[in-house]
């Protein structure tokens, strides 16, 4: 079995020797220019004009503005869901850092100076800077199942709470960037190579803007990518278009790579959200009805907001059983940079709310947070908020059991309480606590998404009995290359070494759909499996008695046998259709499940939190490569912890960012990170390769609520607070926890 | 100017006030050393300068003259060094962009401490940000490499 084995990652050797070529490692091309972006300093305003400083020497500088797009016949549009975002602003600017002009010069320093010599004439208009002020609705959804109002009216206990979450920056360590060139000729060809997750998104955006009809007229190639986490899902289309425009106008290759500051300022972030939750239950803790009201901040343009909001909506009732559900959600526009894809994609926001709310209910009922979760956790056969019957691969209970067992929860909680008492008695100011969260994450695209996507992969036989996997699914660190090779080798009954992975390049791979939504292994992997098996069995069927696989394969290749290649399109499993109007039906093919247990230490003077240990169990169906899989779980969980206690974007009153540097946008270091105790639970999903389902996003969902729950446990002997939870809002920065603690009653 | 990198003396055309990072990545073609922030915060440009880990984005090329520079390209002699092998085997590298700097920081640690414990390892790489792994597997890989370097079982 190759599936289930932790084979070392294929790209490991290149990465540990420094040979892996990231975008900025591409050797300079002859005549290459350095591109920079001129951005709006104003959150909202009328763009009256653009002036080039007459004192500056523009002779060797290429400048592109929206007017040039008109002159070049380029459609000023970044193609995505809604057609509302221009490539370069014209007439009006809608957020600070909005691109208004582009500049390129062979001399990098001069390009930077040229940027400063472009003057934007903008008359400011009133700006909306937070979702509380937002009135323009970008998208809304409604789920209404059974009779929530009647059920809440009849419930023995009804608890309400409001929970807020903040922006989060992806902070991949490799900033965004591309190198582009434009080849004139009878049929012009634009070529973009860069750090990106979804080559075909960029491809589509290029085709649309430049009115390219032929698929081959745009070529998009992924370079080794230094992290993405969603941040390189949609934004590379913008950078790709910018670099391509400069390349077209100058006739030279253009390198456009963001510095860290520009990357933090201009690119997308996690959507902030406010959720109001009302939950009705019996006095014995049995949940009956839930009502959730969600508002997200979409930012200045729609980009991926409808899809993020959709996922947030579908995860808003958490991993629990209710007979009555209502979720009403909307995203509003603000004059801040568009928020976009970030691991979890709307789910961490609503899961934060529902998990915190379950803790509030536990408190109100005097129940342990574990028992209340165990009592209400979705089981096989239960219905979700969309009326989906959970008939397959439902591992929530297993995860709860595995994580609490690994943590030895009850004993550890008692030990920590005893430790706290001893600390208090000795006059010391550290307190420890244990917290929990349980959660699930829909794997793959929502509803009818996969039907529309029609993701494809191709597997080719090559000389020597080898197979090559051609797919647009990118490896951005998660190990796609390695895992696809494992899946293909297993399906073809070949050695791991006999399979290779084509670099995602639109001129060489079919459109497998984007590398998002925890769909790569489960969805694309399943067609890799089919295609590899088809090619291999064809070769074996045609082999003469005694002829080896390699010899037979070479013979078929020489004869031009068409079935030595196999293109497979994904066909979603038969399921109850999802109705986009009512938001009822099978929202996802299946769900992945998890439970986090966090042990924290809080300083009663500084209110700083450290997460000491993190016990987590993730039901991934099947871990194709356990080392890589656990790496996803731990990395994602640490991002969630960072979001909870370290990370915060500081917005100035003018809509700009005050801490766009790694010095002051703080992500966890090795010293901040907890010791991880990771358990992989495998409740197989029959349609995934080897039983696998999605894992990419799930780990981002539960870290923050588990930590909050643990902080409250740590403080519970010293503080008493009223109804609800002490910490309803993120981030849990020391000053925020202090503020909440200050309002509580000190009991020790 | 002359720079000794990975045991080889190089004659390079560069201004002594250029950042060492740019000289390594540019004229010397050693792109293994990465730039994540350009201001000494991420550690992805970590190199050894006379055995001490420094951020190459904060060092001027002139300051490195006469010193011995070690970059990620100098770690493997023919085959992967144990540290590199352990990173590959144990899941210490995901996207890999922090890996060169991380390896160099770990190399510096293992040179001065042959059997570091978890806390010492975490301290030694605290200046190297990794956004992918959660660090656990990096810590494990370094610990594992220490055992292999000491002649223990791999
Ligand atoms: S690039 Fe030198 S520390 Fe970040
Ligand atoms: S492996 Fe991606 S930043 Fe460390």
PDB file of N, CA and C in Angstrom, chain A residues 40 42-48 89-96 98 121-127 335:
ATOM      1  N   UNK A  40      -4.175  54.191  -4.298  1.00  0.00           N
ATOM      2  CA  UNK A  40      -4.921  55.286  -3.691  1.00  0.00           C
ATOM      3  C   UNK A  40      -4.557  55.425  -2.211  1.00  0.00           C
ATOM      4  N   UNK A  42      -6.518  57.161  -0.391  1.00  0.00           N
ATOM      5  CA  UNK A  42      -7.813  57.621   0.114  1.00  0.00           C
ATOM      6  C   UNK A  42      -8.802  56.454   0.072  1.00  0.00           C
ATOM      7  N   UNK A  43      -9.647  56.351   1.108  1.00  0.00           N
ATOM      8  CA  UNK A  43     -10.567  55.226   1.195  1.00  0.00           C
ATOM      9  C   UNK A  43     -11.720  55.317   0.204  1.00  0.00           C
ATOM     10  N   UNK A  44     -12.139  56.533  -0.076  1.00  0.00           N
ATOM     11  CA  UNK A  44     -13.256  56.700  -1.004  1.00  0.00           C
ATOM     12  C   UNK A  44     -13.119  58.087  -1.593  1.00  0.00           C
ATOM     13  N   UNK A  45     -13.201  58.219  -2.891  1.00  0.00           N
ATOM     14  CA  UNK A  45     -13.063  59.546  -3.462  1.00  0.00           C
ATOM     15  C   UNK A  45     -13.251  59.559  -4.963  1.00  0.00           C
ATOM     16  N   UNK A  46     -13.381  60.773  -5.464  1.00  0.00           N
ATOM     17  CA  UNK A  46     -13.498  60.953  -6.901  1.00  0.00           C
ATOM     18  C   UNK A  46     -12.091  61.151  -7.460  1.00  0.00           C
ATOM     19  N   UNK A  47     -11.765  60.317  -8.411  1.00  0.00           N
ATOM     20  CA  UNK A  47     -10.434  60.419  -9.029  1.00  0.00           C
ATOM     21  C   UNK A  47     -10.535  61.419 -10.170  1.00  0.00           C
ATOM     22  N   UNK A  48      -9.959  62.598  -9.932  1.00  0.00           N
ATOM     23  CA  UNK A  48     -10.070  63.659 -10.941  1.00  0.00           C
ATOM     24  C   UNK A  48      -8.991  63.552 -12.006  1.00  0.00           C
ATOM     25  N   UNK A  89      -8.262  51.743 -11.110  1.00  0.00           N
ATOM     26  CA  UNK A  89      -9.417  52.581 -10.792  1.00  0.00           C
ATOM     27  C   UNK A  89      -9.609  53.668 -11.842  1.00  0.00           C
ATOM     28  N   UNK A  90     -10.838  53.985 -12.065  1.00  0.00           N
ATOM     29  CA  UNK A  90     -11.164  55.068 -12.979  1.00  0.00           C
ATOM     30  C   UNK A  90     -12.399  55.771 -12.443  1.00  0.00           C
ATOM     31  N   UNK A  91     -12.339  57.103 -12.367  1.00  0.00           N
ATOM     32  CA  UNK A  91     -13.503  57.861 -11.896  1.00  0.00           C
ATOM     33  C   UNK A  91     -13.639  57.913 -10.391  1.00  0.00           C
ATOM     34  N   UNK A  92     -13.521  56.772  -9.754  1.00  0.00           N
ATOM     35  CA  UNK A  92     -13.710  56.742  -8.311  1.00  0.00           C
ATOM     36  C   UNK A  92     -12.763  55.697  -7.696  1.00  0.00           C
ATOM     37  N   UNK A  93     -12.275  56.009  -6.501  1.00  0.00           N
ATOM     38  CA  UNK A  93     -11.508  54.982  -5.770  1.00  0.00           C
ATOM     39  C   UNK A  93     -12.362  54.536  -4.590  1.00  0.00           C
ATOM     40  N   UNK A  94     -12.302  53.241  -4.284  1.00  0.00           N
ATOM     41  CA  UNK A  94     -13.201  52.697  -3.261  1.00  0.00           C
ATOM     42  C   UNK A  94     -12.502  52.146  -2.032  1.00  0.00           C
ATOM     43  N   UNK A  95     -11.185  52.135  -2.026  1.00  0.00           N
ATOM     44  CA  UNK A  95     -10.489  51.749  -0.795  1.00  0.00           C
ATOM     45  C   UNK A  95      -9.048  52.245  -0.839  1.00  0.00           C
ATOM     46  N   UNK A  96      -8.475  52.446   0.322  1.00  0.00           N
ATOM     47  CA  UNK A  96      -7.049  52.768   0.379  1.00  0.00           C
ATOM     48  C   UNK A  96      -6.305  51.581  -0.243  1.00  0.00           C
ATOM     49  N   UNK A  98      -6.142  50.938  -3.352  1.00  0.00           N
ATOM     50  CA  UNK A  98      -6.682  50.500  -4.641  1.00  0.00           C
ATOM     51  C   UNK A  98      -5.697  50.886  -5.755  1.00  0.00           C
ATOM     52  N   UNK A 121      -4.968  62.863  -8.179  1.00  0.00           N
ATOM     53  CA  UNK A 121      -5.839  63.955  -7.745  1.00  0.00           C
ATOM     54  C   UNK A 121      -7.178  63.349  -7.351  1.00  0.00           C
ATOM     55  N   UNK A 122      -7.399  63.304  -6.043  1.00  0.00           N
ATOM     56  CA  UNK A 122      -8.610  62.637  -5.548  1.00  0.00           C
ATOM     57  C   UNK A 122      -9.365  63.567  -4.605  1.00  0.00           C
ATOM     58  N   UNK A 123     -10.652  63.737  -4.846  1.00  0.00           N
ATOM     59  CA  UNK A 123     -11.502  64.472  -3.902  1.00  0.00           C
ATOM     60  C   UNK A 123     -12.172  63.461  -2.987  1.00  0.00           C
ATOM     61  N   UNK A 124     -11.866  63.521  -1.693  1.00  0.00           N
ATOM     62  CA  UNK A 124     -12.415  62.510  -0.790  1.00  0.00           C
ATOM     63  C   UNK A 124     -13.930  62.558  -0.689  1.00  0.00           C
ATOM     64  N   UNK A 125     -14.505  61.387  -0.511  1.00  0.00           N
ATOM     65  CA  UNK A 125     -15.939  61.235  -0.261  1.00  0.00           C
ATOM     66  C   UNK A 125     -16.070  60.522   1.084  1.00  0.00           C
ATOM     67  N   UNK A 126     -17.260  60.599   1.693  1.00  0.00           N
ATOM     68  CA  UNK A 126     -17.426  59.886   2.968  1.00  0.00           C
ATOM     69  C   UNK A 126     -17.157  58.386   2.783  1.00  0.00           C
ATOM     70  N   UNK A 127     -16.473  57.790   3.748  1.00  0.00           N
ATOM     71  CA  UNK A 127     -16.102  56.381   3.635  1.00  0.00           C
ATOM     72  C   UNK A 127     -16.754  55.545   4.728  1.00  0.00           C
ATOM     73  N   UNK A 335     -15.443  50.540   2.617  1.00  0.00           N
ATOM     74  CA  UNK A 335     -14.329  51.109   1.851  1.00  0.00           C
ATOM     75  C   UNK A 335     -12.997  50.632   2.418  1.00  0.00           C
TER      76      UNK A 335
END
